[in-house]
């Protein structure tokens, strides 16, 4: 079974009362009508912080005392 076939099979099992929620989740992964990339799904838990957090993670951890006893 392909992934697409599995998704179709899973959708068939979703109760009618939950279809709107499932459709909302799936829409998050579709390309925008203007051809741009879709936004990150809310499930990724994007938070707030400095724009260089990834590049300077070690520095931010050290400043916060991470790993110190």
Short mmCIF file of N, CA and C in Angstrom, two decimals:
data_model
loop_
_atom_site.label_atom_id
_atom_site.label_comp_id
_atom_site.label_asym_id
_atom_site.label_seq_id
_atom_site.Cartn_x
_atom_site.Cartn_y
_atom_site.Cartn_z
N UNK A 1 0.85 -1.18 0.00
CA UNK A 1 0.00 0.00 0.00
C UNK A 1 0.89 1.24 0.00
N UNK A 2 0.60 2.15 -0.90
CA UNK A 2 1.36 3.39 -0.93
C UNK A 2 0.90 4.31 0.20
N UNK A 3 1.69 5.33 0.45
CA UNK A 3 1.31 6.29 1.49
C UNK A 3 0.00 6.98 1.14
N UNK A 4 -0.16 7.33 -0.14
CA UNK A 4 -1.40 7.98 -0.57
C UNK A 4 -2.59 7.06 -0.33
N UNK A 5 -2.44 5.79 -0.64
CA UNK A 5 -3.52 4.83 -0.41
C UNK A 5 -3.82 4.70 1.09
N UNK A 6 -2.77 4.70 1.90
CA UNK A 6 -2.96 4.62 3.34
C UNK A 6 -3.71 5.84 3.87
N UNK A 7 -3.35 7.03 3.37
CA UNK A 7 -4.03 8.24 3.81
C UNK A 7 -5.51 8.18 3.44
N UNK A 8 -5.81 7.72 2.24
CA UNK A 8 -7.21 7.58 1.84
C UNK A 8 -7.94 6.60 2.75
N UNK A 9 -7.29 5.49 3.07
CA UNK A 9 -7.91 4.50 3.95
C UNK A 9 -8.14 5.06 5.35
N UNK A 10 -7.18 5.82 5.83
CA UNK A 10 -7.33 6.44 7.15
C UNK A 10 -8.47 7.45 7.16
N UNK A 11 -8.58 8.24 6.08
CA UNK A 11 -9.65 9.23 6.00
C UNK A 11 -11.03 8.57 6.03
N UNK A 12 -11.12 7.41 5.44
CA UNK A 12 -12.40 6.69 5.43
C UNK A 12 -12.82 6.29 6.85
N UNK A 13 -11.87 6.20 7.77
CA UNK A 13 -12.16 5.78 9.14
C UNK A 13 -12.45 6.95 10.08
N UNK A 14 -12.22 8.18 9.62
CA UNK A 14 -12.44 9.35 10.47
C UNK A 14 -13.94 9.56 10.65
N UNK A 15 -14.39 9.69 11.89
CA UNK A 15 -15.80 9.97 12.13
C UNK A 15 -16.22 11.29 11.49
N UNK A 16 -17.45 11.34 11.00
CA UNK A 16 -17.98 12.54 10.35
C UNK A 16 -17.79 13.78 11.20
N UNK A 17 -17.95 13.65 12.50
CA UNK A 17 -17.84 14.79 13.41
C UNK A 17 -16.43 15.38 13.44
N UNK A 18 -15.43 14.63 13.02
CA UNK A 18 -14.03 15.09 13.08
C UNK A 18 -13.48 15.51 11.73
N UNK A 19 -14.27 15.39 10.66
CA UNK A 19 -13.75 15.66 9.32
C UNK A 19 -13.28 17.11 9.14
N UNK A 20 -13.97 18.07 9.72
CA UNK A 20 -13.53 19.46 9.58
C UNK A 20 -12.14 19.66 10.19
N UNK A 21 -11.90 19.06 11.34
CA UNK A 21 -10.59 19.19 12.00
C UNK A 21 -9.50 18.52 11.17
N UNK A 22 -9.80 17.36 10.62
CA UNK A 22 -8.81 16.64 9.80
C UNK A 22 -8.51 17.43 8.52
N UNK A 23 -9.54 17.97 7.91
CA UNK A 23 -9.33 18.78 6.70
C UNK A 23 -8.45 19.98 6.99
N UNK A 24 -8.66 20.62 8.14
CA UNK A 24 -7.84 21.77 8.54
C UNK A 24 -6.36 21.36 8.67
N UNK A 25 -6.13 20.20 9.26
CA UNK A 25 -4.75 19.72 9.40
C UNK A 25 -4.10 19.47 8.05
N UNK A 26 -4.83 18.86 7.15
CA UNK A 26 -4.28 18.54 5.83
C UNK A 26 -4.01 19.81 5.03
N UNK A 27 -4.90 20.79 5.12
CA UNK A 27 -4.71 22.04 4.38
C UNK A 27 -3.40 22.74 4.73
N UNK A 28 -2.90 22.52 5.93
CA UNK A 28 -1.66 23.17 6.35
C UNK A 28 -0.47 22.72 5.51
N UNK A 29 -0.58 21.57 4.88
CA UNK A 29 0.53 21.02 4.11
C UNK A 29 0.43 21.30 2.61
N UNK A 30 -0.63 21.97 2.18
CA UNK A 30 -0.83 22.24 0.76
C UNK A 30 -0.13 23.53 0.35
N UNK A 31 0.37 23.58 -0.89
CA UNK A 31 1.01 24.81 -1.36
C UNK A 31 -0.02 25.94 -1.43
N UNK A 32 0.46 27.14 -1.27
CA UNK A 32 -0.40 28.32 -1.38
C UNK A 32 -0.84 28.49 -2.81
N UNK A 33 -1.95 29.16 -3.00
CA UNK A 33 -2.46 29.43 -4.34
C UNK A 33 -1.50 30.28 -5.14
N UNK A 34 -0.70 31.12 -4.45
CA UNK A 34 0.26 31.99 -5.16
C UNK A 34 1.55 31.25 -5.50
N UNK A 35 1.61 29.96 -5.21
CA UNK A 35 2.79 29.16 -5.54
C UNK A 35 3.84 29.14 -4.45
N UNK A 36 3.63 29.91 -3.38
CA UNK A 36 4.59 29.93 -2.28
C UNK A 36 4.48 28.69 -1.42
N UNK A 37 5.43 28.55 -0.54
CA UNK A 37 5.42 27.40 0.37
C UNK A 37 4.34 27.57 1.43
N UNK A 38 3.77 26.46 1.88
CA UNK A 38 2.78 26.57 2.95
C UNK A 38 3.46 26.98 4.25
N UNK A 39 2.70 27.55 5.16
CA UNK A 39 3.29 27.90 6.45
C UNK A 39 3.61 26.63 7.23
N UNK A 40 4.47 26.75 8.22
CA UNK A 40 4.73 25.60 9.08
C UNK A 40 3.45 25.20 9.78
N UNK A 41 3.19 23.91 9.87
CA UNK A 41 1.99 23.48 10.60
C UNK A 41 2.07 23.89 12.06
N UNK A 42 0.94 24.18 12.65
CA UNK A 42 0.91 24.56 14.06
C UNK A 42 1.46 23.46 14.94
N UNK A 43 1.40 22.23 14.46
CA UNK A 43 1.86 21.10 15.27
C UNK A 43 3.36 21.13 15.53
N UNK A 44 4.11 21.93 14.78
CA UNK A 44 5.55 22.00 15.00
C UNK A 44 5.90 22.81 16.23
N UNK A 45 4.96 23.53 16.76
CA UNK A 45 5.19 24.26 18.01
C UNK A 45 6.19 25.38 17.89
N UNK A 46 6.15 26.09 16.80
CA UNK A 46 7.06 27.22 16.62
C UNK A 46 6.84 28.22 17.74
N UNK A 47 7.90 28.66 18.33
CA UNK A 47 7.80 29.60 19.44
C UNK A 47 8.44 30.92 19.09
N UNK A 48 8.59 31.72 20.08
CA UNK A 48 9.20 33.04 19.90
C UNK A 48 10.62 33.00 20.45
N UNK A 49 11.47 33.76 19.85
CA UNK A 49 12.85 33.82 20.32
C UNK A 49 13.69 34.60 19.34
N UNK A 50 14.97 34.74 19.63
CA UNK A 50 15.84 35.49 18.73
C UNK A 50 15.96 34.78 17.38
N UNK A 51 16.14 35.56 16.34
CA UNK A 51 16.23 35.01 15.00
C UNK A 51 17.45 34.14 14.76
N UNK A 52 18.46 34.28 15.61
CA UNK A 52 19.69 33.50 15.43
C UNK A 52 19.78 32.35 16.42
N UNK A 53 18.66 31.93 16.95
CA UNK A 53 18.64 30.90 17.99
C UNK A 53 19.33 29.61 17.54
N UNK A 54 19.04 29.16 16.35
CA UNK A 54 19.65 27.93 15.87
C UNK A 54 21.16 28.06 15.70
N UNK A 55 21.59 29.15 15.12
CA UNK A 55 23.02 29.36 14.86
C UNK A 55 23.82 29.55 16.15
N UNK A 56 23.17 30.05 17.19
CA UNK A 56 23.88 30.36 18.43
C UNK A 56 23.34 29.60 19.63
N UNK A 57 22.83 28.41 19.41
CA UNK A 57 22.22 27.62 20.48
C UNK A 57 23.19 27.39 21.63
N UNK A 58 24.43 27.06 21.33
CA UNK A 58 25.40 26.79 22.40
C UNK A 58 25.60 28.02 23.28
N UNK A 59 25.69 29.18 22.66
CA UNK A 59 25.89 30.41 23.42
C UNK A 59 24.68 30.68 24.32
N UNK A 60 23.47 30.53 23.77
CA UNK A 60 22.27 30.78 24.56
C UNK A 60 22.14 29.77 25.72
N UNK A 61 22.49 28.53 25.47
CA UNK A 61 22.45 27.54 26.54
C UNK A 61 23.44 27.86 27.64
N UNK A 62 24.66 28.27 27.24
CA UNK A 62 25.68 28.62 28.23
C UNK A 62 25.25 29.83 29.04
N UNK A 63 24.68 30.84 28.37
CA UNK A 63 24.22 32.03 29.09
C UNK A 63 23.11 31.70 30.07
N UNK A 64 22.33 30.70 29.77
CA UNK A 64 21.23 30.30 30.65
C UNK A 64 21.67 29.33 31.74
N UNK A 65 22.94 28.95 31.74
CA UNK A 65 23.44 28.04 32.78
C UNK A 65 23.16 26.58 32.51
N UNK A 66 22.81 26.22 31.29
CA UNK A 66 22.51 24.83 30.97
C UNK A 66 23.72 23.95 31.20
N UNK A 67 23.54 22.84 31.88
CA UNK A 67 24.62 21.89 32.11
C UNK A 67 25.46 22.16 33.34
N UNK A 68 25.18 23.25 34.04
CA UNK A 68 25.94 23.57 35.24
C UNK A 68 25.28 22.92 36.43
N UNK A 69 26.09 22.49 37.38
CA UNK A 69 25.55 21.83 38.59
C UNK A 69 25.25 22.83 39.66
#
